[in-house]
Coordinates of C-alpha atoms in Angstrom, one line a residue:
M1395 CA -0.1 -0.1 -0.1
T1396 CA 1.4 3.3 -1.0
Q1397 CA 2.1 5.8 2.3
I1398 CA 0.5 9.2 2.5
R1399 CA 2.4 11.7 2.7
I1400 CA 1.7 15.3 2.6
E1401 CA 2.3 17.2 -0.4
D1402 CA 0.8 21.1 0.5
V1403 CA -0.5 22.5 2.9
W1404 CA -3.8 25.4 1.7
P1405 CA -5.8 27.9 3.5
L1406 CA -9.7 27.7 3.1
S1407 CA -12.7 29.4 1.5
P1408 CA -15.1 31.4 3.1
L1409 CA -17.8 28.7 2.4
Q1410 CA -15.2 25.7 3.6
E1411 CA -15.0 27.4 6.7
G1412 CA -18.5 27.6 7.5
L1413 CA -19.1 23.3 6.3
L1414 CA -16.4 23.0 8.9
F1415 CA -18.2 24.4 11.4
H1416 CA -21.3 22.6 10.8
A1417 CA -19.6 19.8 10.7
W1418 CA -17.4 19.9 13.9
Y1419 CA -20.1 22.2 15.7
D1420 CA -21.5 18.3 16.8
E1421 CA -19.6 15.7 15.7
R1422 CA -21.9 12.8 16.5
A1423 CA -24.9 14.4 14.4
R1424 CA -25.5 13.5 10.7
D1425 CA -24.0 15.5 8.8
V1426 CA -26.1 16.9 5.9
Y1427 CA -23.3 18.3 3.8
V1428 CA -22.7 14.3 2.8
G1429 CA -23.6 14.6 -0.8
Q1430 CA -24.5 11.8 -2.8
H1431 CA -24.4 10.8 -6.9
I1432 CA -25.9 7.7 -8.2
L1433 CA -25.1 6.8 -11.5
D1434 CA -26.8 4.2 -13.7
L1435 CA -24.6 2.1 -15.5
A1436 CA -24.7 -0.6 -18.3
E1437 CA -22.6 -3.4 -19.6
P1438 CA -20.1 -4.1 -21.3
L1439 CA -18.7 -2.6 -17.9
D1440 CA -14.9 -3.1 -16.9
T1441 CA -15.1 -2.7 -12.5
G1442 CA -11.5 -2.6 -12.7
L1443 CA -10.7 0.0 -14.9
L1444 CA -13.2 1.9 -13.6
R1445 CA -11.9 1.4 -10.0
T1446 CA -8.2 2.3 -11.9
S1447 CA -10.0 5.5 -13.2
W1448 CA -11.6 7.1 -10.1
Q1449 CA -7.7 6.6 -8.9
A1450 CA -6.3 8.8 -11.6
L1451 CA -8.9 11.1 -10.6
L1452 CA -7.8 11.2 -7.2
D1453 CA -4.0 11.2 -8.1
R1454 CA -4.6 14.1 -11.1
H1455 CA -7.2 16.6 -8.5
A1456 CA -5.2 17.2 -5.2
S1457 CA -8.3 19.2 -4.2
L1458 CA -10.0 15.3 -3.8
R1459 CA -7.0 14.6 -1.4
A1460 CA -7.4 17.3 1.0
G1461 CA -8.2 17.2 4.9
F1462 CA -8.6 19.9 7.1
Q1463 CA -7.4 20.1 10.4
Q1464 CA -6.0 22.9 13.0
P1465 CA -2.4 22.1 13.5
T1466 CA -1.4 22.2 17.4
G1467 CA -0.5 25.9 18.3
A1468 CA -2.0 27.6 15.3
Q1469 CA -5.2 29.9 15.0
Q1470 CA -5.9 29.2 11.4
L1471 CA -7.7 26.2 10.1
V1472 CA -5.9 24.1 6.6
Q1473 CA -6.4 22.2 4.6
V1474 CA -3.8 19.1 4.2
I1475 CA -3.0 18.0 0.7
A1476 CA -2.1 14.4 1.0
S1477 CA -0.1 11.9 -1.7
G1478 CA -0.7 8.2 -2.5
V1479 CA -4.1 8.2 -1.0
R1480 CA -6.2 4.9 -2.4
V1481 CA -9.8 5.7 -3.7
P1482 CA -11.9 3.9 -0.7
W1483 CA -14.1 1.0 -3.0
R1484 CA -16.6 -1.4 -2.6
E1485 CA -18.8 -3.6 -4.2
L1486 CA -21.8 -5.4 -3.8
D1487 CA -23.4 -8.1 -5.8
L1488 CA -27.1 -8.3 -5.7
S1489 CA -27.6 -9.8 -9.3
G1490 CA -29.3 -13.0 -8.1
R1491 CA -32.0 -11.8 -6.1
P1492 CA -35.2 -10.5 -7.4
A1493 CA -35.8 -7.3 -8.7
A1494 CA -37.9 -5.9 -5.6
E1495 CA -35.5 -7.4 -2.8
A1496 CA -32.3 -6.0 -4.8
A1497 CA -34.3 -2.4 -5.2
E1498 CA -34.8 -2.2 -1.4
E1499 CA -31.1 -3.8 -0.5
L1500 CA -29.5 -1.1 -2.8
A1501 CA -31.9 1.6 -1.4
R1502 CA -30.3 0.5 2.1
A1503 CA -27.1 0.6 1.4
A1504 CA -26.9 4.1 -0.2
E1505 CA -28.7 5.5 2.6
Q1506 CA -26.0 3.5 4.9
E1507 CA -23.1 5.1 3.2
R1508 CA -25.0 8.9 2.9
S1509 CA -25.5 8.8 6.7
R1510 CA -21.9 8.0 7.9
N1511 CA -20.1 10.9 8.6
F1512 CA -16.8 11.8 7.2
D1513 CA -13.6 12.1 9.4
L1514 CA -13.2 15.5 7.6
S1515 CA -9.2 15.5 8.3
V1516 CA -8.9 12.1 7.0
P1517 CA -8.7 11.8 3.0
P1518 CA -10.4 11.2 0.7
L1519 CA -13.6 13.0 1.3
L1520 CA -15.2 10.6 -1.1
R1521 CA -16.4 7.0 -1.2
L1522 CA -17.3 4.7 -3.5
L1523 CA -20.2 1.6 -4.1
L1524 CA -20.4 -0.6 -7.3
V1525 CA -23.3 -2.5 -7.1
K1526 CA -24.3 -4.7 -9.8
L1527 CA -27.9 -5.8 -10.3
A1528 CA -29.7 -8.4 -12.9
G1529 CA -29.6 -7.6 -16.3
G1530 CA -26.1 -6.4 -16.9
E1531 CA -26.9 -2.8 -14.6
Y1532 CA -24.9 -1.6 -12.5
R1533 CA -25.4 1.4 -9.9
L1534 CA -22.4 3.4 -8.8
V1535 CA -23.2 5.0 -5.4
V1536 CA -20.5 8.2 -5.0
S1537 CA -20.7 9.5 -1.4
M1538 CA -18.7 12.9 -1.2
H1539 CA -18.7 15.8 1.4
H1540 CA -19.4 19.1 -0.2
I1541 CA -16.6 20.9 1.5
V1542 CA -14.6 19.3 -1.6
L1543 CA -16.6 19.9 -4.5
D1544 CA -19.4 22.3 -5.5
G1545 CA -22.2 21.4 -7.9
W1546 CA -20.5 22.9 -11.0
S1547 CA -17.5 20.9 -10.5
S1548 CA -19.7 17.4 -10.5
P1549 CA -20.2 17.4 -14.2
I1550 CA -16.7 18.0 -14.6
L1551 CA -15.6 15.3 -12.3
F1552 CA -17.6 12.9 -14.2
D1553 CA -17.1 14.0 -17.4
E1554 CA -13.1 13.4 -16.9
L1555 CA -14.1 10.1 -15.3
A1556 CA -15.7 8.9 -18.9
R1557 CA -12.8 9.8 -20.6
I1558 CA -10.4 8.4 -18.5
Y1559 CA -12.3 5.5 -18.7
A1560 CA -12.5 5.7 -22.3
A1561 CA -8.6 5.7 -22.3
G1562 CA -8.0 2.3 -20.5
G1563 CA -7.4 4.5 -17.0
D1564 CA -4.7 7.1 -18.5
A1565 CA -5.1 10.7 -17.5
G1566 CA -2.5 11.9 -19.8
G1567 CA -4.7 12.9 -22.9
L1568 CA -6.6 15.2 -20.7
P1569 CA -5.7 18.8 -20.3
P1570 CA -3.0 20.0 -17.4
V1571 CA -5.0 20.8 -14.3
T1572 CA -5.0 24.1 -12.6
P1573 CA -5.4 23.2 -9.4
Y1574 CA -7.7 24.8 -6.9
R1575 CA -4.7 26.4 -4.8
E1576 CA -4.5 29.2 -7.6
Y1577 CA -8.2 30.1 -6.9
L1578 CA -7.5 30.2 -2.8
A1579 CA -4.1 32.7 -3.8
W1580 CA -6.8 34.7 -5.7
L1581 CA -9.0 35.0 -2.9
A1582 CA -6.3 36.3 -0.9
R1583 CA -5.8 38.9 -3.2
Q1584 CA -9.0 40.7 -3.4
D1585 CA -9.8 44.0 -1.6
K1586 CA -11.6 42.5 1.6
D1587 CA -12.3 46.1 3.2
A1588 CA -13.7 47.5 -0.4
A1589 CA -16.0 44.3 0.1
R1590 CA -16.6 45.1 3.5
R1591 CA -17.7 48.4 2.3
A1592 CA -20.0 47.8 -0.3
W1593 CA -21.9 45.3 2.0
R1594 CA -22.5 47.6 4.4
R1595 CA -24.0 50.1 1.9
A1596 CA -26.0 47.3 0.5
L1597 CA -27.7 46.2 3.7
S1598 CA -27.8 49.6 5.4
G1599 CA -31.4 50.4 6.9
L1600 CA -31.9 46.5 7.1
T1601 CA -32.2 46.0 10.9
E1602 CA -34.0 42.9 11.6
P1603 CA -33.3 39.4 10.5
T1604 CA -35.6 37.7 7.7
R1605 CA -36.7 34.4 9.5
V1606 CA -39.6 32.4 7.9
G1607 CA -39.3 29.5 10.7
P1608 CA -39.0 30.0 14.6
A1609 CA -36.2 32.0 16.0
E1610 CA -34.5 29.7 17.6
P1611 CA -35.0 26.1 15.2
P1612 CA -34.2 22.6 16.5
S1613 CA -30.0 22.5 16.3
A1614 CA -30.2 19.0 15.7
P1615 CA -29.4 18.3 11.8
V1616 CA -32.1 16.6 10.1
M1617 CA -32.4 15.3 6.7
P1618 CA -34.5 17.4 4.1
H1619 CA -37.9 16.3 2.4
Y1620 CA -38.7 17.8 -0.5
V1621 CA -41.8 19.1 -2.8
T1622 CA -41.1 20.1 -6.8
V1623 CA -43.1 21.9 -9.2
R1624 CA -42.6 22.0 -13.2
A1625 CA -43.3 25.3 -14.9
T1626 CA -45.6 24.8 -17.9
E1627 CA -43.5 25.2 -21.0
E1628 CA -45.9 28.5 -21.6
L1629 CA -45.0 29.7 -18.2
T1630 CA -41.6 29.4 -19.1
E1631 CA -41.4 31.0 -21.9
R1632 CA -43.4 34.1 -21.0
L1633 CA -40.6 34.6 -17.8
R1634 CA -37.9 34.1 -20.5
S1635 CA -39.6 36.8 -22.8
L1636 CA -39.8 38.9 -19.8
A1637 CA -36.4 38.3 -18.9
G1638 CA -34.9 38.6 -22.3
G1639 CA -37.1 41.6 -22.7
R1640 CA -36.0 43.9 -20.2
G1641 CA -32.0 42.7 -19.8
L1642 CA -32.8 40.3 -17.1
T1643 CA -31.9 37.0 -16.0
L1644 CA -34.3 34.2 -15.1
N1645 CA -32.3 34.2 -11.7
T1646 CA -33.4 37.6 -11.2
V1647 CA -37.0 36.8 -11.6
V1648 CA -37.1 34.1 -9.5
Q1649 CA -35.2 36.0 -6.7
G1650 CA -37.8 39.1 -6.8
A1651 CA -40.8 36.6 -7.0
W1652 CA -39.3 35.0 -3.9
G1653 CA -38.4 38.1 -2.3
L1654 CA -42.2 39.0 -2.7
V1655 CA -43.2 35.7 -1.1
L1656 CA -41.2 36.6 1.6
G1657 CA -42.6 39.5 1.9
K1658 CA -46.1 38.5 2.6
I1659 CA -45.4 35.4 5.1
T1660 CA -43.1 37.7 7.3
G1661 CA -45.1 40.6 6.9
R1662 CA -42.0 43.1 5.7
A1663 CA -41.4 45.2 2.9
D1664 CA -38.0 44.8 3.1
V1665 CA -36.4 41.2 3.3
A1666 CA -32.9 39.3 2.8
F1667 CA -32.5 35.5 1.9
G1668 CA -29.0 33.6 1.1
A1669 CA -28.2 33.0 -2.4
T1670 CA -25.9 30.8 -3.6
V1671 CA -23.0 32.1 -6.1
A1672 CA -21.1 30.4 -8.7
G1673 CA -17.7 32.0 -7.4
R1674 CA -15.7 31.3 -10.2
P1675 CA -13.7 34.4 -11.2
A1676 CA -13.4 34.9 -15.1
E1677 CA -10.2 36.0 -14.7
L1678 CA -8.4 33.2 -13.4
P1679 CA -7.5 31.2 -15.9
G1680 CA -8.6 27.4 -16.5
V1681 CA -11.3 28.3 -13.7
E1682 CA -14.2 26.5 -15.9
R1683 CA -12.6 23.0 -15.9
M1684 CA -11.6 23.6 -11.9
L1685 CA -12.5 21.1 -9.4
G1686 CA -13.3 22.4 -5.7
L1687 CA -15.3 24.6 -3.5
F1688 CA -15.9 27.7 -5.0
T1689 CA -19.5 28.3 -4.3
N1690 CA -20.3 31.3 -1.6
T1691 CA -23.9 32.1 0.0
V1692 CA -24.6 35.9 0.2
P1693 CA -27.4 38.4 1.3
V1694 CA -30.1 39.1 -1.9
R1695 CA -31.8 41.8 -0.1
V1696 CA -35.3 42.6 -1.8
R1697 CA -37.6 45.8 -1.0
L1698 CA -40.8 46.1 -2.1
E1699 CA -42.5 49.1 -2.8
A1700 CA -46.5 48.7 -3.1
G1701 CA -46.3 51.2 -5.7
E1702 CA -43.6 50.3 -8.4
P1703 CA -44.3 48.2 -11.1
F1704 CA -42.7 44.5 -10.5
G1705 CA -40.5 44.6 -13.6
E1706 CA -39.0 47.9 -12.5
L1707 CA -38.4 46.3 -9.1
L1708 CA -36.9 43.3 -11.2
A1709 CA -34.5 45.8 -13.2
R1710 CA -33.3 47.7 -9.7
L1711 CA -32.9 44.1 -7.6
Q1712 CA -30.7 43.5 -10.8
G1713 CA -28.9 46.6 -10.7
E1714 CA -28.2 45.9 -7.0
Q1715 CA -26.8 42.5 -7.1
S1716 CA -24.5 44.0 -10.5
E1717 CA -22.8 46.1 -8.1
L1718 CA -22.1 43.3 -5.6
L1719 CA -20.8 41.0 -8.1
A1720 CA -16.8 42.0 -7.3
H1721 CA -17.4 41.5 -3.8
Q1722 CA -19.0 38.1 -3.5
H1723 CA -15.9 36.6 -2.7
L1724 CA -16.7 37.9 0.8
G1725 CA -17.4 34.9 3.1
L1726 CA -21.3 35.3 4.4
A1727 CA -19.9 35.4 8.4
E1728 CA -18.3 38.5 7.6
I1729 CA -20.6 39.9 5.4
Q1730 CA -23.0 39.3 8.7
R1731 CA -20.7 40.9 10.5
V1732 CA -20.6 44.2 8.6
G1733 CA -24.1 43.8 7.6
G1734 CA -25.7 43.8 11.2
P1735 CA -28.9 41.8 12.1
G1736 CA -30.3 42.8 8.7
A1737 CA -28.0 40.4 7.3
R1738 CA -29.2 37.5 8.7
F1739 CA -31.8 35.0 7.1
D1740 CA -33.4 31.2 7.4
S1741 CA -33.9 30.7 3.8
L1742 CA -31.7 29.8 0.8
M1743 CA -32.2 30.2 -3.0
A1744 CA -29.9 28.1 -5.2
Y1745 CA -30.4 29.0 -9.2
Q1746 CA -28.6 26.0 -10.8
N1747 CA -27.5 26.5 -14.4
Y1748 CA -24.5 24.1 -14.7
P1749 CA -24.8 20.9 -16.7
R1750 CA -26.0 17.9 -15.4
V1751 CA -24.3 14.5 -14.5
G1752 CA -24.7 12.2 -17.3
G1753 CA -26.0 14.6 -20.0
G1754 CA -22.8 14.1 -22.1
G1755 CA -24.4 11.9 -24.7
Q1756 CA -23.7 8.7 -26.4
P1757 CA -19.9 7.1 -25.4
G1758 CA -18.0 5.9 -27.8
P1759 CA -16.4 2.4 -28.3
G1760 CA -15.8 0.8 -25.3
G1761 CA -17.0 4.2 -23.3
L1762 CA -18.9 4.0 -20.1
K1763 CA -22.4 3.8 -20.9
V1764 CA -24.2 6.2 -18.1
T1765 CA -27.9 5.5 -18.8
G1766 CA -29.3 7.7 -15.8
A1767 CA -28.1 9.6 -12.8
E1768 CA -29.5 11.6 -9.9
G1769 CA -28.0 13.4 -6.8
E1770 CA -29.2 14.5 -3.6
D1771 CA -27.7 17.6 -1.8
A1772 CA -29.0 19.5 1.8
S1773 CA -28.3 22.1 3.5
H1774 CA -28.9 23.4 7.3
Y1775 CA -31.2 25.8 6.4
P1776 CA -34.9 25.8 7.1
L1777 CA -35.7 26.1 3.8
T1778 CA -33.9 26.4 0.4
L1779 CA -35.4 27.2 -3.0
L1780 CA -33.9 25.1 -5.8
A1781 CA -34.4 26.7 -9.5
A1782 CA -33.1 25.1 -12.6
A1783 CA -34.2 26.1 -16.1
A1784 CA -33.7 23.7 -19.2
D1785 CA -36.3 22.6 -21.3
R1786 CA -38.9 24.3 -18.8
L1787 CA -38.3 26.2 -15.5
D1788 CA -38.2 23.3 -12.4
L1789 CA -38.8 24.4 -8.9
G1790 CA -38.0 22.9 -5.7
L1791 CA -38.5 23.4 -2.3
E1792 CA -36.0 21.2 0.4
Y1793 CA -37.4 21.6 4.0
R1794 CA -36.6 20.7 7.1
P1795 CA -39.7 18.4 8.7
D1796 CA -39.1 19.5 11.9
V1797 CA -39.6 23.2 11.0
F1798 CA -42.3 23.1 7.8
G1799 CA -44.8 20.6 7.1
E1800 CA -45.1 19.0 3.2
E1801 CA -48.4 20.8 3.1
A1802 CA -46.8 24.3 4.3
A1803 CA -44.4 23.6 1.9
Q1804 CA -46.1 23.0 -1.0
A1805 CA -48.2 26.2 -0.1
L1806 CA -44.9 28.2 -0.3
L1807 CA -43.9 26.9 -3.6
D1808 CA -47.3 27.3 -5.2
R1809 CA -47.3 31.1 -4.2
L1810 CA -44.3 31.1 -5.7
V1811 CA -45.7 29.8 -9.2
R1812 CA -49.2 32.2 -8.9
V1813 CA -46.5 35.5 -8.4
L1814 CA -44.3 34.3 -11.5
E1815 CA -47.4 33.6 -13.3
Q1816 CA -49.1 37.1 -12.9
V1817 CA -45.6 38.9 -13.0
A1818 CA -45.0 37.2 -16.6
A1819 CA -48.2 38.2 -17.4
D1820 CA -48.1 41.7 -16.9
P1821 CA -44.5 42.7 -15.5
T1822 CA -46.1 46.1 -15.5
V1823 CA -48.4 45.1 -12.4
R1824 CA -47.9 47.0 -9.4
T1825 CA -46.1 45.3 -6.6
G1826 CA -48.8 45.8 -4.3
Q1827 CA -51.4 44.2 -6.5
V1828 CA -49.5 40.9 -6.6
G1829 CA -51.3 38.1 -4.8
V1830 CA -49.9 35.1 -3.3
L1831 CA -52.8 33.3 -1.8
S1832 CA -55.2 30.9 -3.8
D1833 CA -58.8 31.4 -3.8
T1834 CA -59.3 29.1 -1.5
E1835 CA -56.5 30.0 0.9
R1836 CA -57.8 33.7 0.6
R1837 CA -61.6 32.6 1.6
H1838 CA -60.1 30.7 4.3
V1839 CA -58.7 34.2 5.6
V1840 CA -61.1 36.6 4.5
V1841 CA -64.3 35.1 5.0
E1842 CA -63.6 32.4 7.7
W1843 CA -61.3 33.6 10.1
N1844 CA -63.0 36.5 9.8
D1845 CA -66.0 35.4 10.9
T1846 CA -66.2 37.7 14.2
V1847 CA -70.0 38.2 13.7
R1848 CA -71.9 38.3 17.3
D1849 CA -74.1 40.0 19.1
V1850 CA -72.7 42.5 21.2
P1851 CA -74.7 43.3 24.4
G1852 CA -75.6 47.0 25.1
E1853 CA -75.0 46.8 28.5
S1854 CA -71.6 48.8 30.4
L1855 CA -68.7 46.8 32.3
V1856 CA -70.6 47.4 35.6
D1857 CA -74.0 45.7 34.0
L1858 CA -72.2 42.6 33.6
F1859 CA -70.3 42.7 37.0
E1860 CA -73.2 42.9 39.0
A1861 CA -75.1 40.0 36.9
Q1862 CA -71.9 37.9 38.0
V1863 CA -73.0 39.3 41.8
A1864 CA -76.5 38.0 41.6
R1865 CA -75.3 34.8 39.9
S1866 CA -72.3 33.6 42.4
P1867 CA -71.8 36.2 45.0
D1868 CA -69.9 33.4 47.4
A1869 CA -67.8 32.6 44.6
V1870 CA -64.0 34.0 44.7
A1871 CA -63.8 37.3 42.7
V1872 CA -60.5 38.6 43.9
V1873 CA -57.2 36.7 45.5
C1874 CA -53.7 38.7 45.6
E1875 CA -51.1 38.2 48.1
G1876 CA -52.9 36.1 50.7
T1877 CA -55.8 38.4 50.6
G1878 CA -59.2 36.9 48.9
W1879 CA -62.7 38.3 48.2
S1880 CA -65.8 36.8 47.4
Y1881 CA -67.8 38.6 44.6
A1882 CA -70.4 39.9 46.9
E1883 CA -67.2 41.4 49.3
L1884 CA -65.6 42.9 46.1
D1885 CA -68.6 44.4 44.9
A1886 CA -70.0 46.4 48.9
R1887 CA -66.1 47.6 48.5
A1888 CA -66.4 49.1 44.7
N1889 CA -70.2 50.6 45.7
R1890 CA -68.6 52.4 49.1
M1891 CA -65.9 53.6 46.5
A1892 CA -68.6 55.0 44.1
H1893 CA -70.5 56.8 47.0
E1894 CA -67.4 58.3 48.5
L1895 CA -66.2 59.8 44.6
I1896 CA -70.0 61.0 44.7
A1897 CA -69.7 62.6 47.4
R1898 CA -66.6 64.2 46.8
G1899 CA -68.4 65.9 43.8
T1900 CA -67.1 63.4 41.1
G1901 CA -70.0 61.8 38.8
A1902 CA -70.8 61.4 35.6
G1903 CA -68.3 62.3 32.2
A1904 CA -65.9 62.6 35.2
L1905 CA -62.1 61.5 35.1
V1906 CA -60.1 59.6 38.1
G1907 CA -57.0 59.1 38.3
V1908 CA -55.5 55.7 40.0
A1909 CA -51.7 55.7 41.1
M1910 CA -51.4 52.3 43.1
D1911 CA -49.7 48.8 43.1
R1912 CA -51.4 46.1 41.9
S1913 CA -53.7 44.6 45.2
A1914 CA -56.9 43.1 46.3
E1915 CA -57.8 46.6 46.3
L1916 CA -57.4 47.9 43.2
P1917 CA -60.4 46.0 41.3
A1918 CA -62.7 47.6 44.0
V1919 CA -61.2 51.0 43.3
L1920 CA -61.5 50.9 39.3
L1921 CA -65.0 49.3 39.7
G1922 CA -66.1 52.1 42.4
I1923 CA -65.0 54.8 39.9
M1924 CA -67.0 53.2 36.7
K1925 CA -70.0 52.7 39.3
A1926 CA -70.0 56.4 40.2
G1927 CA -70.4 57.3 36.7
A1928 CA -66.8 58.2 35.8
A1929 CA -63.7 56.8 34.3
Y1930 CA -60.3 56.0 35.6
V1931 CA -57.3 57.3 34.5
P1932 CA -54.4 54.1 35.5
I1933 CA -51.4 55.9 36.8
D1934 CA -48.1 53.2 36.7
P1935 CA -46.5 54.5 39.8
E1936 CA -43.1 53.0 37.9
Y1937 CA -43.2 55.5 35.2
P1938 CA -40.9 58.6 35.2
A1939 CA -42.1 61.6 37.7
D1940 CA -42.0 63.7 34.6
R1941 CA -44.5 61.4 32.5
I1942 CA -46.8 61.2 36.0
A1943 CA -46.7 65.2 36.1
Y1944 CA -47.6 65.5 31.7
M1945 CA -50.6 62.5 32.1
L1946 CA -52.1 64.2 35.2
G1947 CA -51.4 67.8 33.6
D1948 CA -53.1 66.6 30.5
A1949 CA -56.2 64.6 31.6
R1950 CA -56.7 66.9 34.7
P1951 CA -58.8 64.3 36.7
A1952 CA -61.1 65.8 39.0
V1953 CA -59.5 63.0 42.0
V1954 CA -56.7 61.3 42.0
V1955 CA -57.0 57.8 44.2
C1956 CA -53.7 56.7 45.7
T1957 CA -52.1 55.3 48.6
T1958 CA -49.6 56.3 51.3
A1959 CA -46.8 54.6 49.3
T1960 CA -47.4 56.4 46.3
E1961 CA -49.0 59.5 47.0
E1962 CA -45.6 61.0 47.1
L1963 CA -44.6 60.0 43.5
L1964 CA -47.4 62.5 42.6
P1965 CA -46.4 66.1 41.5
G1966 CA -47.0 68.8 44.2
E1967 CA -48.1 71.1 41.7
A1968 CA -51.3 68.8 40.4
G1969 CA -54.3 70.7 41.2
A1970 CA -56.6 67.3 41.5
E1971 CA -57.9 66.3 45.1
R1972 CA -56.4 63.1 46.5
L1973 CA -58.0 60.1 47.8
V1974 CA -55.4 58.2 49.7
I1975 CA -57.5 55.1 50.4
D1976 CA -55.4 54.0 53.4
E1977 CA -54.8 56.8 54.9
P1978 CA -57.1 56.7 58.5
S1979 CA -59.4 58.7 58.2
A1980 CA -59.6 58.1 54.2
A1981 CA -60.6 54.5 55.3
A1982 CA -62.8 55.4 58.0
A1983 CA -65.0 57.6 55.7
L1984 CA -65.2 54.6 53.4
A1985 CA -66.1 51.8 55.4
A1986 CA -69.4 54.3 56.8
R1987 CA -70.4 54.4 53.1
P1988 CA -73.2 52.5 51.9
A1989 CA -72.5 48.9 50.7
T1990 CA -75.6 49.0 48.1
A1991 CA -75.2 50.5 44.3
P1992 CA -75.6 54.0 43.9
S1993 CA -78.4 55.1 41.3
V1994 CA -76.6 56.1 38.7
P1995 CA -77.3 55.2 34.8
L1996 CA -74.5 53.9 33.4
H1997 CA -74.7 53.5 29.1
A1998 CA -72.5 51.1 26.7
D1999 CA -71.7 54.2 25.0
D2000 CA -70.3 55.6 28.2
L2001 CA -66.6 56.1 28.8
A2002 CA -65.0 53.8 30.9
Y2003 CA -61.4 54.7 31.1
V2004 CA -58.8 56.7 30.0
I2005 CA -55.1 55.3 28.5
Y2006 CA -52.1 56.2 27.7
T2007 CA -49.8 55.6 25.1
S2008 CA -46.4 54.5 25.0
G2009 CA -45.2 58.0 23.7
S2010 CA -42.9 56.1 21.0
T2011 CA -43.1 58.5 18.6
G2012 CA -43.5 61.9 20.3
R2013 CA -45.6 62.8 23.7
P2014 CA -48.4 60.3 25.1
K2015 CA -51.5 60.3 24.4
G2016 CA -54.6 59.3 26.2
V2017 CA -56.8 56.8 24.2
A2018 CA -60.5 57.3 25.5
V2019 CA -62.7 53.7 25.9
G2020 CA -66.0 53.0 26.2
H2021 CA -67.6 50.3 28.2
A2022 CA -68.9 49.2 24.9
A2023 CA -65.4 48.6 23.6
V2024 CA -64.5 46.7 27.0
V2025 CA -67.3 44.4 26.7
N2026 CA -66.9 43.3 23.2
Q2027 CA -64.0 41.2 23.8

């Protein structure tokens, strides 16, 4: 066996750093970034030659022989390139099994391969399983960690595999490799300060994250589920016509539509989501044939202006994205650091415009016969929108099943298609007029959820309270810090308070301030004020002195009910009479008042209380609330 030795040491790309973090965050959990391709191969197949061809690929591309480590005493993570690495190869013969049993065993074996995490420090981060089936068919299961290969690289990899196989396992006829190291060197030369400034400007004013899932999603990784939809040929053609006629990319059209859907479900007019970008700089020679992880995730900000034609929104969005093209090399963690909370999101969009695996046409004599291919990748985001356009626009939504259900995910995808249909039909439609709900959803929200019509009693709050006293006078009405009163006892205390206020000249239409801490006595005071025909103005003793003074000066209550503990918080210049209910003389006066209700008529449209707003946009304002509004709850 060839001895493994260190060939080179490279830095990491920004996305490699992110994937390494997720892989090491919980090494016992399943790594969702272990991707898998399954190729359908047909006879004649030389399995030994196929294995040799894979070994030649491994020897040819240093990026496939990378292991990721943090050297002792070093702060920076590195990827260590090894030589003498042997390709992990396993064969499974199911050709003698019945078709159904073989298919079940193949699925089980493929799942076992994908669910088995890689030790990212030990290259190669790929493994191969060749399964022989009946009828001269084979399945090649290629499991590989995303940290060494992006989606653009996969077709290059399999194209080279076919060429090497056709050449008898010799890679000498292929063009020289431009190593991934050249891209990492290019990254190191970029002006990161300029990129930081550009992203800070682009995200300025976006002050909160855009979340479609819970603020604290489940931390344990899970394999995603999928829902898909394929646009009709007519819709695809109309979208292409819209994009071409306005100098847009189809990617921009889908991004704008997805931004609108996110805005509707989050109730926001300024949203952000992640987008994967190819990350292959055109000025780097040979970059189109390089293998490695070039992609990056960057924020896409979509500002939704209701009166703006949607076609103009798309043009503005593409212009904003174009200004950031030169700065897409900056890592997402750094972008989010300079962009603040608004640069954070929990949904991702990937527009896939790279060639498909297995799409290379018919093989020559002695070539590898690939009759079909399928692939599966995942991400840690609760939602990932996948878009690809070949003959028709294919849309898929990858979702975490522990965050979203299948019905909810399908509804989101259907809304996206609905937006695309409206925009394709009329690009001049105003953004605020684009609907996302189906007729069924609209009826559910507008009609069923809004079916709140019911009879409202034309009575006051006092009427309702006294009716409850009559029904259950001995039931407990108030409990606070060991003190408890029945409805009859609470009613008697409220009646005494009402008589005391009336005796002080407070009656219908008057305002009474209440500056008290929470206690069993407080409900009796509030009910007593209303029984006197007046309305109360609550004054929180925790308020600053200037706010209390402003409220009293603005409301001008006839009386302020307080306690000896809260009286000192009231401004000395306040002109209102004070009723200090725990002061001995006041307590004796209250106790001497009648326990029966005063004869004060109340109506549903009489005032019950005046409450002051928070004042977040200026001075607090008093909001008058009538009895009808209180009982209509």
